[in-house]
Amino acid sequence: MDDGYRNTNQVSDDYRYQDGNYDTPNDGYYRGGDEPAQEEDAQSDVTEGHDEDDEVYEGEYQGIPHPDDIKEKQKKRAPAMDDEYRDRADLMAERMEDEEQLAHQYENIIEECGHGRFQWTLFFVLGLALMADGVEVFVVGFVLPSAEKDMCLSSSNKGMLGLIVYLGMMVGAVLLGGLADKLGRKQCLIISLAINAAFAFLSSFVQGYGFFLFCRLISGLGIGGTLPIVFAYFSEFLSREKRGEHLSWLCMFWMIGGIYASAMAWSIIPHYGWGFSMGTKYHFHSWRVFVLVCALPCIASLVALKFMPESPRFLLEIGKHDEAWMILKQVHDTNMRAKGEPERVFTVSYIKTPKQVDEFIEIQSSTGTWYQRWLVRITTTLKQVWDNVLYCLTAQYRMNTLMLAVVWFTMALSYYGLIVWFPDMIRYFQDEAYESRVKIFDEEEVSHFTFNFTLENQIHRNGEYRNDKFIGMKFKEVRFEDSLFEDCYFEDVRSSETFFENCTIISTVFYNTDLYEHKFINCRLINSTFMKEKEGCHIDFEEDNDFLIYLVSFLGSLSVLPGNIISALLMDKIGRIKMIGGSMLISAVCCFFLFFGNSESAMIGWQCLFCGASIAAWNALDVITVELYPTDKRATAFGILNGLCKFGAILGNSIFSSFVGITKVVPILLASSALVGGGLLALRLPETREQVLM
């Protein structure tokens, strides 16, 4: 008989699950449990069939063994009750037993598939999604100085714009994270990225503040779902030995997102000419180009994700055995070909699938109207998501969930609060230095003079200006106090932080200026005329934009690189718990050194040190959150905790920014005490580096 034909009538019991443990053969290959297993060379990279002599040959598809087929003979020997007559508790107990067996079996399968080209490809695809999340955090902060002038934003509007993204991310993390446990990792990640890309793109074109705020809210909602889904998705393709390290490497893309946003802002926003105008109402300034460019990582990840498969672990959880088997075989074959071992065969023929106990409602197309059918499907899915949320608070997971919630919250309160506080303090130091250089002019008298140059950082008191002309000039940080303007002429004047207090203005003409009514405080205007006032707010990038904010964000993002590398290399050696506790306590110590930050350079240095020390805690939190929860609750739990993290970010931003210029004691003590409390509590969490992914 030809060598290409092989006999498959042998039955192998080399691999069995007994008392919670698996006995494996010594040949290095994994085989299914009680099912028939073929010899090592009895399978190939393609599925198999039979010829007329009932012998196996390569190339034809004969189907994948399904657990239902394998259990058929066992069911004939022992009577079994129908599931509909069994108690739900019994079904859940059986499902829990199945899940435990599946967890150990799946770990062995992933080890057989190896770690190679497939995981690295998925690593970069999901990394782009995580990069988009990092970019989203920085976008509003970078465009705010320009957008506030372009849209004439008040202080309250600026504050709302800064917080609205976190609000959207908070809702998106909980909602989309929960849906990922019901609809699938890949599908929900595509939805999440598509929402973010669409509304980020739209926000760059809208002119009104309200619509821009709405677009950034929905954009944040979309990107909020990426973090819980990305980590749940990637972890389910990693073996136990690789999981901590490679999830930590994945976290580096958040840092890359911050560097990308800082570099693009620095390169694009200052170039005022990089835009266009349509009439006097529609302006597309360079900061809008920056918003467009920031959507590119999200779009790239969205396109690449179309070529990646769904998580096989999720598919097994919902009973889709054949699809999961095909994906795992794809992973195995891709890695083996990349290693130069295409002859290595995927030896798994049967994978355990948990007992399905969820109640799914399928509505016939003839039942009700289309929106009634969709309404039932949506409400059913949301109810299942809500049940998952409540499950995370059941006795089995309640303590871990509450402790993780406190750690996530304290970490976010401190980190995001200080990240906003650092630039505000640097700007405060700049303003103090600027005010110290102010020039004061008392009782000056100027008549028949033409001002056609810039006046900056000056105070004019008790002056008299008669028959003077102010033409084509700029006022920047200028105050006129108790002064007299008589028979003067202002034309084409632009001003920034300029005010007239207790002044008398007689027979003066203001033509095409932005000296609006609110800039005249307790002034007497006698026979004065305002003609053709400038409309809208006007941007002067050359003078008004603070470039230091880009540098600070760039250095802050870059400073986490050493911490990322150290955490990735040590995550599986010292464990998640020690990593979280140690990183948070070291970060708390760094906070106390902020008392010595009395200059711009000192604040930048302490910011870099704090960010570098705290990143290890963030990475370990991501890893342990993934590992503490089972597959059908993993993204939901991560979403809840990440949503709480964004709530902490909102509080941190609001609280810390309110103390800028008042005191440093409260922000420093609040941040350090929160980090110490969260770090000590984290030490009570269970260590997960040795456990399989349930």
XYZ file of C-alpha atoms in Angstrom:
694
model
C 0.000 0.000 0.000
C 1.281 3.506 -0.760
C 2.997 5.436 1.980
C 0.420 8.208 1.563
C -2.262 5.902 2.998
C -2.392 5.372 6.731
C -4.536 3.236 8.992
C -6.553 5.124 11.571
C -8.215 2.283 13.479
C -5.947 2.609 16.491
C -7.294 4.258 19.599
C -4.956 6.224 21.839
C -5.596 6.878 25.487
C -2.344 8.766 25.955
C -4.136 11.881 27.150
C -6.847 11.743 29.745
C -8.294 14.105 32.305
C -8.299 12.485 35.731
C -9.054 14.121 39.053
C -8.359 17.594 37.817
C -5.031 16.659 36.159
C -4.006 15.653 32.673
C -1.677 12.779 31.874
C 0.239 13.498 28.709
C 2.449 11.330 26.512
C 6.143 11.916 26.337
C 6.274 12.633 22.609
C 5.509 16.357 23.072
C 2.147 16.292 21.330
C -1.232 16.953 22.835
C -4.170 14.631 22.191
C -7.858 14.772 23.079
C -9.338 13.087 26.112
C -11.249 9.830 25.686
C -11.606 10.238 21.956
C -9.786 8.315 19.246
C -6.433 9.883 18.497
C -4.298 9.210 15.470
C -0.611 8.602 15.206
C 1.683 11.597 15.096
C 1.924 11.535 11.329
C -1.648 10.533 10.678
C -2.884 14.082 10.119
C -1.804 16.974 7.959
C -2.277 20.704 7.537
C -5.528 20.001 5.729
C -8.536 17.949 6.840
C -8.874 14.304 6.014
C -11.212 11.980 4.144
C -11.644 8.313 3.166
C -11.342 6.475 -0.132
C -13.253 3.459 -1.324
C -11.030 1.159 0.774
C -11.938 3.175 3.871
C -8.367 4.368 4.312
C -7.336 7.885 5.202
C -5.653 10.133 2.704
C -4.839 13.857 2.803
C -6.740 16.644 1.121
C -10.470 16.058 1.604
C -12.726 17.352 4.325
C -14.589 14.778 6.433
C -15.687 17.075 9.252
C -14.368 17.891 12.694
C -15.293 15.550 15.539
C -17.843 17.214 17.760
C -18.301 16.494 21.457
C -21.955 15.592 20.879
C -20.929 12.811 18.452
C -18.293 11.471 20.800
C -20.663 11.340 23.758
C -23.333 9.451 21.809
C -22.215 5.984 22.913
C -21.874 7.096 26.510
C -25.443 8.380 26.490
C -26.706 4.956 25.334
C -25.093 3.240 28.308
C -26.399 5.585 30.993
C -29.880 7.146 31.149
C -29.909 10.953 31.269
C -32.649 13.437 31.973
C -33.522 16.071 29.418
C -32.023 19.473 30.246
C -35.424 21.072 30.409
C -36.364 18.883 33.392
C -33.104 19.425 35.247
C -32.583 22.003 37.937
C -30.672 25.091 36.796
C -28.251 24.663 39.679
C -27.345 21.196 38.371
C -26.749 22.609 34.901
C -24.548 25.359 36.316
C -22.568 22.822 38.340
C -22.026 20.743 35.220
C -20.996 23.840 33.299
C -18.496 24.815 36.003
C -16.957 21.353 35.819
C -16.785 21.594 32.033
C -15.153 25.013 32.230
C -12.487 23.740 34.581
C -11.650 20.894 32.239
C -11.681 23.243 29.252
C -9.329 25.694 30.993
C -6.617 23.043 31.458
C -7.170 21.533 28.034
C -7.097 24.935 26.316
C -3.824 25.802 28.056
C -2.233 22.669 26.602
C -3.642 23.451 23.162
C -2.210 26.984 23.183
C 1.164 25.571 24.232
C 1.033 23.158 21.307
C 0.155 26.018 18.939
C 3.251 27.836 20.142
C 3.990 31.544 20.286
C 5.031 32.971 16.958
C 3.984 34.843 13.862
C 0.247 34.716 14.563
C 0.525 36.230 18.061
C 2.943 38.917 16.875
C 0.607 39.874 14.036
C -2.315 40.131 16.442
C -0.026 42.020 18.840
C 0.511 44.846 16.354
C -3.132 44.947 15.225
C -4.414 45.240 18.800
C -1.528 47.561 19.619
C -2.861 50.057 17.099
C -6.242 49.934 18.866
C -4.549 50.561 22.215
C -2.534 53.356 20.610
C -5.803 54.971 19.521
C -6.946 54.897 23.156
C -3.765 56.678 24.231
C -4.173 59.290 21.504
C -7.765 60.019 22.528
C -6.698 61.000 26.047
C -4.323 63.679 24.725
C -6.302 65.097 21.784
C -8.577 67.479 23.658
C -5.773 68.791 25.856
C -3.708 69.682 22.792
C -6.478 71.328 20.770
C -8.060 73.192 23.691
C -5.849 76.330 23.493
C -6.747 76.687 19.807
C -10.342 75.478 19.987
C -11.202 77.921 22.773
C -10.364 80.816 20.452
C -11.876 79.232 17.363
C -15.160 78.527 19.165
C -15.033 81.387 21.695
C -15.190 79.030 24.673
C -15.769 80.243 28.202
C -13.894 78.755 31.157
C -16.808 76.447 32.018
C -17.048 75.250 28.412
C -13.322 74.508 28.370
C -13.661 72.447 31.524
C -16.572 70.478 30.105
C -14.679 69.760 26.894
C -11.754 68.439 28.912
C -13.943 66.038 30.931
C -16.422 64.915 28.258
C -14.008 62.415 26.718
C -13.518 60.642 30.049
C -17.282 60.532 30.535
C -17.725 58.848 27.150
C -14.881 56.404 27.864
C -16.440 55.503 31.211
C -19.782 54.576 29.616
C -18.137 52.851 26.641
C -15.925 50.654 28.836
C -18.880 49.242 30.766
C -21.258 48.894 27.807
C -18.927 47.595 25.105
C -16.931 45.494 27.548
C -20.145 43.756 28.596
C -21.238 43.237 24.995
C -17.863 41.650 24.145
C -18.732 38.734 26.445
C -21.979 38.166 24.526
C -21.287 39.135 20.922
C -17.599 38.333 20.653
C -14.262 40.105 21.064
C -13.608 40.846 17.411
C -17.113 42.047 16.560
C -17.344 44.422 19.530
C -13.832 45.748 18.963
C -14.742 46.547 15.360
C -17.881 48.354 16.566
C -15.857 50.257 19.147
C -13.181 51.390 16.681
C -15.744 52.248 14.005
C -17.656 54.525 16.402
C -14.453 56.261 17.459
C -13.153 56.727 13.917
C -16.469 58.026 12.552
C -17.107 60.617 15.261
C -13.467 61.678 15.585
C -13.469 62.351 11.834
C -16.767 64.223 12.079
C -15.604 66.330 15.039
C -12.795 67.826 12.972
C -15.311 69.456 10.596
C -18.105 70.677 12.879
C -18.027 74.382 13.785
C -20.389 74.684 16.739
C -19.285 73.970 20.281
C -22.334 71.828 21.124
C -21.948 69.510 18.150
C -18.187 69.273 18.694
C -18.813 68.324 22.329
C -21.311 65.644 21.256
C -18.889 64.170 18.696
C -16.069 63.942 21.240
C -18.457 62.323 23.731
C -19.471 59.564 21.279
C -15.891 59.233 20.080
C -14.825 58.673 23.685
C -17.629 56.149 24.152
C -16.289 54.164 21.209
C -12.649 54.196 22.254
C -13.611 53.412 25.855
C -14.524 49.881 24.824
C -11.131 49.105 23.303
C -9.126 48.661 26.507
C -11.209 45.855 28.114
C -11.726 44.106 24.775
C -8.096 44.305 23.621
C -6.686 42.734 26.779
C -9.365 40.030 26.957
C -8.891 39.275 23.243
C -5.091 39.038 23.263
C -4.860 37.094 26.545
C -6.919 34.260 25.033
C -4.194 33.569 22.450
C -1.375 33.451 25.042
C -0.099 30.579 27.160
C 0.361 30.926 30.894
C 4.147 31.377 30.621
C 3.825 34.177 28.027
C 0.727 36.001 29.252
C 2.129 38.449 31.790
C 5.126 39.438 29.699
C 3.347 39.954 26.397
C 0.346 41.772 27.855
C 2.883 44.153 29.398
C 4.591 44.634 26.033
C 1.169 45.408 24.584
C 0.782 48.235 27.123
C 3.661 50.039 25.416
C 1.321 51.043 22.612
C -0.532 53.352 25.004
C 2.781 55.129 25.522
C 3.360 55.194 21.761
C -0.078 56.792 21.372
C 0.918 59.612 23.719
C 4.202 60.162 21.874
C 2.400 60.121 18.517
C -0.188 62.674 19.673
C 2.497 64.959 21.135
C 4.660 64.796 18.015
C 1.726 65.428 15.668
C 0.492 68.352 17.772
C 3.949 69.879 17.780
C 4.247 69.405 14.006
C 0.759 70.460 12.876
C -1.047 72.828 15.240
C 1.440 75.742 15.071
C 1.069 75.883 11.270
C -1.926 78.171 10.996
C -1.796 78.052 7.188
C -2.552 74.313 7.138
C -6.277 74.872 6.664
C -8.868 76.665 4.621
C -11.892 78.920 4.964
C -15.235 78.999 3.208
C -16.636 82.487 3.530
C -16.627 84.090 6.943
C -18.478 81.362 8.828
C -16.585 78.135 8.089
C -12.944 77.848 9.133
C -10.836 74.685 9.038
C -7.734 75.570 11.044
C -4.658 73.427 11.556
C -5.849 72.041 14.905
C -8.651 70.344 12.984
C -6.042 68.731 10.710
C -4.422 67.419 13.888
C -7.738 65.865 14.991
C -7.964 64.087 11.628
C -4.416 62.752 11.858
C -5.104 61.429 15.352
C -7.822 59.154 13.932
C -5.323 57.288 11.717
C -4.229 54.626 14.283
C -7.881 53.780 14.920
C -8.619 53.449 11.205
C -5.499 51.328 10.612
C -6.440 48.956 13.440
C -10.029 48.751 12.165
C -8.875 47.697 8.687
C -6.303 45.175 9.968
C -8.770 43.646 12.409
C -10.959 42.480 9.520
C -8.272 39.890 8.709
C -7.977 38.496 12.236
C -10.127 35.656 13.642
C -12.445 35.671 16.627
C -11.101 34.432 19.952
C -11.401 30.605 19.930
C -11.740 30.632 23.708
C -14.865 32.778 23.394
C -16.246 30.511 20.650
C -15.755 27.426 22.822
C -17.541 29.202 25.663
C -20.663 29.620 23.518
C -20.480 26.089 22.115
C -19.040 26.783 18.628
C -16.595 23.899 18.647
C -15.871 23.606 14.927
C -15.117 27.320 14.417
C -12.818 27.354 17.435
C -10.989 24.237 16.195
C -10.401 25.765 12.774
C -8.995 28.977 14.291
C -6.678 27.095 16.643
C -5.454 25.024 13.711
C -4.820 28.261 11.797
C -2.786 29.589 14.728
C -0.796 26.357 14.922
C -0.098 26.122 11.187
C 0.856 29.816 10.909
C 3.370 29.506 13.733
C 4.796 26.193 12.526
C 5.328 27.490 8.994
C 7.073 30.580 10.367
C 9.372 28.330 12.428
C 10.262 26.268 9.356
C 8.343 23.214 10.547
C 5.359 22.990 8.177
C 5.250 19.213 8.635
C 4.205 19.577 12.274
C 0.547 18.608 12.516
C -2.193 19.886 14.788
C -2.997 16.790 16.835
C -6.117 18.049 18.629
C -9.340 16.430 17.457
C -11.683 17.181 20.328
C -12.026 20.214 22.598
C -14.269 20.354 25.623
C -17.236 22.720 25.325
C -19.077 23.880 28.461
C -22.729 23.078 29.002
C -24.885 25.815 27.442
C -27.438 27.112 29.953
C -28.221 30.627 28.681
C -31.732 31.225 27.416
C -31.564 32.686 23.926
C -34.681 34.034 22.278
C -34.945 33.521 18.537
C -37.776 35.348 16.831
C -39.132 34.213 13.503
C -39.146 36.774 10.695
C -42.930 36.569 10.538
C -43.333 37.479 14.200
C -44.104 41.139 14.831
C -42.553 44.075 13.031
C -38.833 44.451 12.367
C -38.310 46.964 15.166
C -40.165 44.730 17.651
C -37.849 41.846 16.787
C -34.784 44.072 17.165
C -36.129 45.511 20.404
C -36.486 42.035 21.903
C -32.991 41.049 20.786
C -31.459 44.231 22.176
C -33.279 44.043 25.519
C -32.370 40.355 25.862
C -28.698 41.070 25.196
C -28.628 44.009 27.600
C -30.274 41.855 30.271
C -27.534 39.270 29.806
C -24.904 41.998 30.102
C -26.530 43.242 33.302
C -26.588 39.687 34.673
C -22.849 39.486 33.998
C -22.312 42.746 35.875
C -24.211 41.360 38.872
C -22.290 38.088 38.628
C -19.043 39.978 39.276
C -20.515 40.933 42.655
C -21.583 37.429 43.687
C -19.929 35.762 46.670
C -17.305 34.032 44.520
C -15.918 37.282 43.038
C -17.237 40.025 45.337
C -14.132 40.508 47.469
C -11.734 40.479 44.510
C -13.967 42.884 42.574
C -14.223 45.342 45.471
C -10.487 45.288 46.171
C -9.648 45.723 42.496
C -12.169 48.563 42.272
C -10.430 50.433 45.094
C -6.985 49.867 43.559
C -8.128 50.986 40.082
C -9.854 54.055 41.532
C -6.982 55.209 43.752
C -4.513 54.694 40.932
C -6.641 56.702 38.481
C -7.390 59.483 40.971
C -3.694 60.023 41.627
C -2.320 59.463 38.141
C -4.822 61.432 36.060
C -5.083 64.148 38.695
C -1.318 64.713 38.704
C -1.064 64.426 34.915
C -3.365 67.472 34.675
C -1.786 69.201 37.664
C 1.766 69.068 36.266
C 1.086 71.162 33.106
C -1.119 73.547 35.083
C 1.645 74.097 37.629
C 4.201 74.626 34.874
C 1.895 77.172 33.258
C 1.444 78.829 36.659
C 5.218 79.172 37.036
C 5.354 80.645 33.544
C 2.652 83.171 34.377
C 4.446 84.172 37.568
C 7.690 84.720 35.678
C 5.823 86.644 32.983
C 4.085 88.903 35.496
C 7.365 89.633 37.213
C 8.589 91.233 33.990
C 5.610 93.587 33.611
C 6.351 97.206 32.668
C 4.404 99.929 34.467
C 3.842 103.430 33.008
C 2.435 106.141 35.295
C 0.890 109.455 34.239
C 2.202 109.403 30.692
C 0.852 111.927 28.202
C 0.831 111.041 24.513
C -0.728 113.135 21.746
C -0.782 113.027 17.921
C 1.083 109.710 17.895
C 0.448 106.592 15.781
C 0.796 103.193 17.471
C 1.400 100.509 14.840
C 3.410 98.005 16.866
C 2.691 95.450 19.579
C 2.247 96.447 23.205
C 2.860 93.498 25.549
C 2.849 92.858 29.295
C 2.304 96.484 30.281
C 0.220 98.468 32.776
C -0.620 102.127 31.988
C -1.978 104.150 34.910
C -3.388 107.682 34.942
C -2.320 108.330 31.349
C -3.734 110.818 28.865
C -3.991 110.031 25.143
C -5.235 112.751 22.805
C -5.585 112.597 19.023
C -3.662 109.303 18.916
C -4.108 106.543 16.348
C -3.882 102.797 17.082
C -3.727 101.114 13.649
C -2.941 97.497 12.703
C -1.499 96.695 16.092
C -1.792 94.114 18.874
C -2.379 94.434 22.582
C -1.154 91.430 24.606
C -1.580 91.391 28.391
C -2.069 95.185 28.514
C -4.131 97.096 31.093
C -5.140 100.765 31.011
C -6.213 102.008 34.448
C -7.765 105.422 35.232
C -6.706 106.776 31.833
C -8.190 109.312 29.400
C -8.675 108.710 25.656
C -9.892 111.751 23.711
C -10.367 112.039 19.927
C -8.492 108.763 19.357
C -8.898 106.294 16.505
C -8.580 102.475 16.762
C -8.515 100.457 13.522
C -7.755 96.769 12.865
C -6.692 96.132 16.445
C -6.356 92.650 17.963
C -6.072 92.055 21.668
C -5.400 89.264 24.151
C -6.018 89.606 27.897
C -6.342 93.385 27.454
C -8.695 95.521 29.575
C -9.610 99.164 30.187
C -10.495 99.864 33.837
C -12.052 103.094 35.149
C -11.136 104.914 31.957
C -12.835 107.896 30.283
C -13.175 107.563 26.512
C -14.381 110.671 24.659
C -15.141 111.092 20.918
C -13.183 107.954 20.005
C -13.827 105.638 17.037
C -13.267 101.850 17.161
C -13.262 100.327 13.648
C -12.731 96.600 12.933
C -11.379 95.756 16.383
C -11.978 92.977 18.909
C -12.220 95.431 21.807
C -15.616 94.205 22.906
C -17.836 95.610 25.618
C -16.620 93.235 28.356
C -13.089 94.615 28.006
C -14.237 98.022 29.262
C -14.661 97.717 33.031
C -16.359 100.642 34.814
C -15.486 102.947 31.928
C -17.300 106.098 30.742
C -17.781 106.191 26.975
C -18.841 109.658 25.731
C -19.699 110.184 22.047
C -17.638 107.119 21.113
C -18.454 104.846 18.187
C -17.897 101.130 17.572
C -17.989 100.200 13.873
C -17.623 96.788 12.222
C -16.374 94.801 15.194
C -14.348 91.679 14.440
C -16.546 88.589 14.425
C -15.750 85.387 16.248
C -12.508 84.541 18.008
C -9.198 84.826 16.239
C -6.170 82.623 16.599
C -2.607 83.854 16.693
C -0.557 80.675 16.830
C 2.764 82.429 16.744
C 2.198 84.150 20.046
C -0.724 82.595 21.888
C 0.000 78.865 21.746
C 2.047 77.392 24.554
C 4.477 74.938 22.980
C 5.648 73.693 26.373
C 2.487 71.628 26.797
C 3.550 69.458 23.840
C 7.040 68.987 25.236
C 5.741 68.100 28.691
C 3.330 65.487 27.307
C 5.996 64.081 24.993
C 8.538 63.672 27.797
C 5.887 62.295 30.158
C 4.916 59.629 27.615
C 8.520 58.790 26.787
C 9.463 58.471 30.463
C 7.304 55.358 30.908
C 9.488 53.360 28.477
C 11.936 52.088 31.151
C 9.036 51.168 33.433
C 7.318 49.311 30.602
C 10.439 47.297 29.825
C 11.112 46.438 33.465
C 7.504 45.418 34.134
C 7.401 43.212 31.019
C 10.621 41.408 31.941
C 9.719 40.922 35.615
C 5.939 40.427 35.438
C 6.144 36.624 35.351
C 9.128 36.466 37.711
C 8.055 38.504 40.734
C 4.297 38.279 40.170
C 1.431 40.695 39.604
C 0.737 41.544 43.253
C 4.266 42.596 44.160
C 4.439 44.589 40.926
C 1.272 46.557 41.746
C 2.101 47.151 45.405
C 5.739 48.039 44.803
C 5.008 50.382 41.905
C 2.250 52.254 43.763
C 4.357 52.682 46.906
C 7.357 53.943 44.918
C 5.040 56.356 43.078
C 3.778 57.622 46.446
C 7.361 58.365 47.495
C 7.881 60.258 44.224
C 4.892 62.442 45.100
C 6.629 63.783 48.219
C 9.528 65.069 46.135
C 7.027 67.373 44.415
C 7.341 69.661 47.454
C 10.755 70.571 46.045
C 9.401 71.342 42.563
C 9.564 75.129 42.478
C 10.481 75.624 38.833
C 9.415 74.455 35.390
C 12.379 72.125 34.918
C 11.896 70.569 38.367
C 8.208 69.883 37.707
C 9.004 68.281 34.352
C 11.631 66.074 35.988
C 9.327 64.922 38.795
C 6.541 64.264 36.306
C 8.809 61.968 34.284
C 9.881 60.140 37.443
C 6.296 59.692 38.630
C 5.064 58.416 35.245
C 7.982 56.002 34.947
C 7.365 54.577 38.418
C 3.582 54.215 38.107
C 3.412 52.489 34.718
C 4.354 49.091 36.192
C 1.276 49.207 38.427
C -0.952 49.980 35.438
C 0.477 47.040 33.467
C 0.103 44.606 36.356
C -3.465 45.801 36.984
C -4.353 45.055 33.366
C -2.868 41.563 33.616
C -4.414 40.537 36.939
C -7.855 41.849 35.941
C -7.776 39.637 32.855
C -6.694 36.562 34.845
C -9.054 36.809 37.834
C -12.305 36.376 35.891
C -13.648 33.569 33.672
C -13.949 33.936 29.914
C -17.668 34.710 29.836
C -17.203 37.513 32.431
C -13.691 38.739 31.608
C -14.420 41.733 29.367
C -17.416 42.721 31.532
C -15.351 42.840 34.709
C -12.519 44.679 32.966
C -15.045 47.162 31.568
C -16.576 47.843 34.991
C -13.189 48.445 36.590
C -11.935 50.554 33.697
C -15.134 52.589 33.803
C -14.502 53.217 37.503
C -10.964 54.224 36.542
C -12.325 56.896 34.193
C -14.611 58.140 36.952
C -11.527 58.505 39.131
C -9.867 60.415 36.287
C -12.788 62.863 36.142
C -12.608 63.468 39.902
C -8.827 63.767 39.819
C -8.892 66.325 37.024
C -11.521 68.420 38.787
C -10.010 68.291 42.273
C -6.328 68.740 41.467
C -6.784 71.567 38.963
C -8.749 73.598 41.515
C -5.669 73.899 43.767
C -3.286 75.259 41.121
C -1.788 78.518 42.364
C -3.362 78.048 45.805
C -1.391 75.264 47.484
C 0.678 72.208 46.602
C 0.039 70.447 49.903
C -3.479 69.143 49.188
C -2.775 67.586 45.742
C 0.482 65.979 46.921
C -0.975 64.544 50.130
C -4.136 63.354 48.373
C -2.182 61.600 45.610
C 0.375 59.998 47.913
C -2.175 58.788 50.468
C -4.363 57.294 47.727
C -1.352 55.474 46.256
C -0.242 54.118 49.640
C -3.753 52.909 50.500
C -4.286 51.304 47.096
C -0.826 49.722 47.081
C -1.266 48.123 50.517
C -4.715 46.827 49.594
C -3.352 45.364 46.347
C -1.054 43.093 48.369
C -4.165 41.252 49.614
C -5.245 40.268 46.099
C -4.652 36.648 45.000
C -1.599 35.979 42.840
C -2.563 34.725 39.364
C 0.689 34.084 37.498
C 0.486 30.300 38.004
C -3.176 29.803 37.149
C -4.684 28.919 33.802
C -7.155 31.211 32.085
C -10.616 30.108 33.210
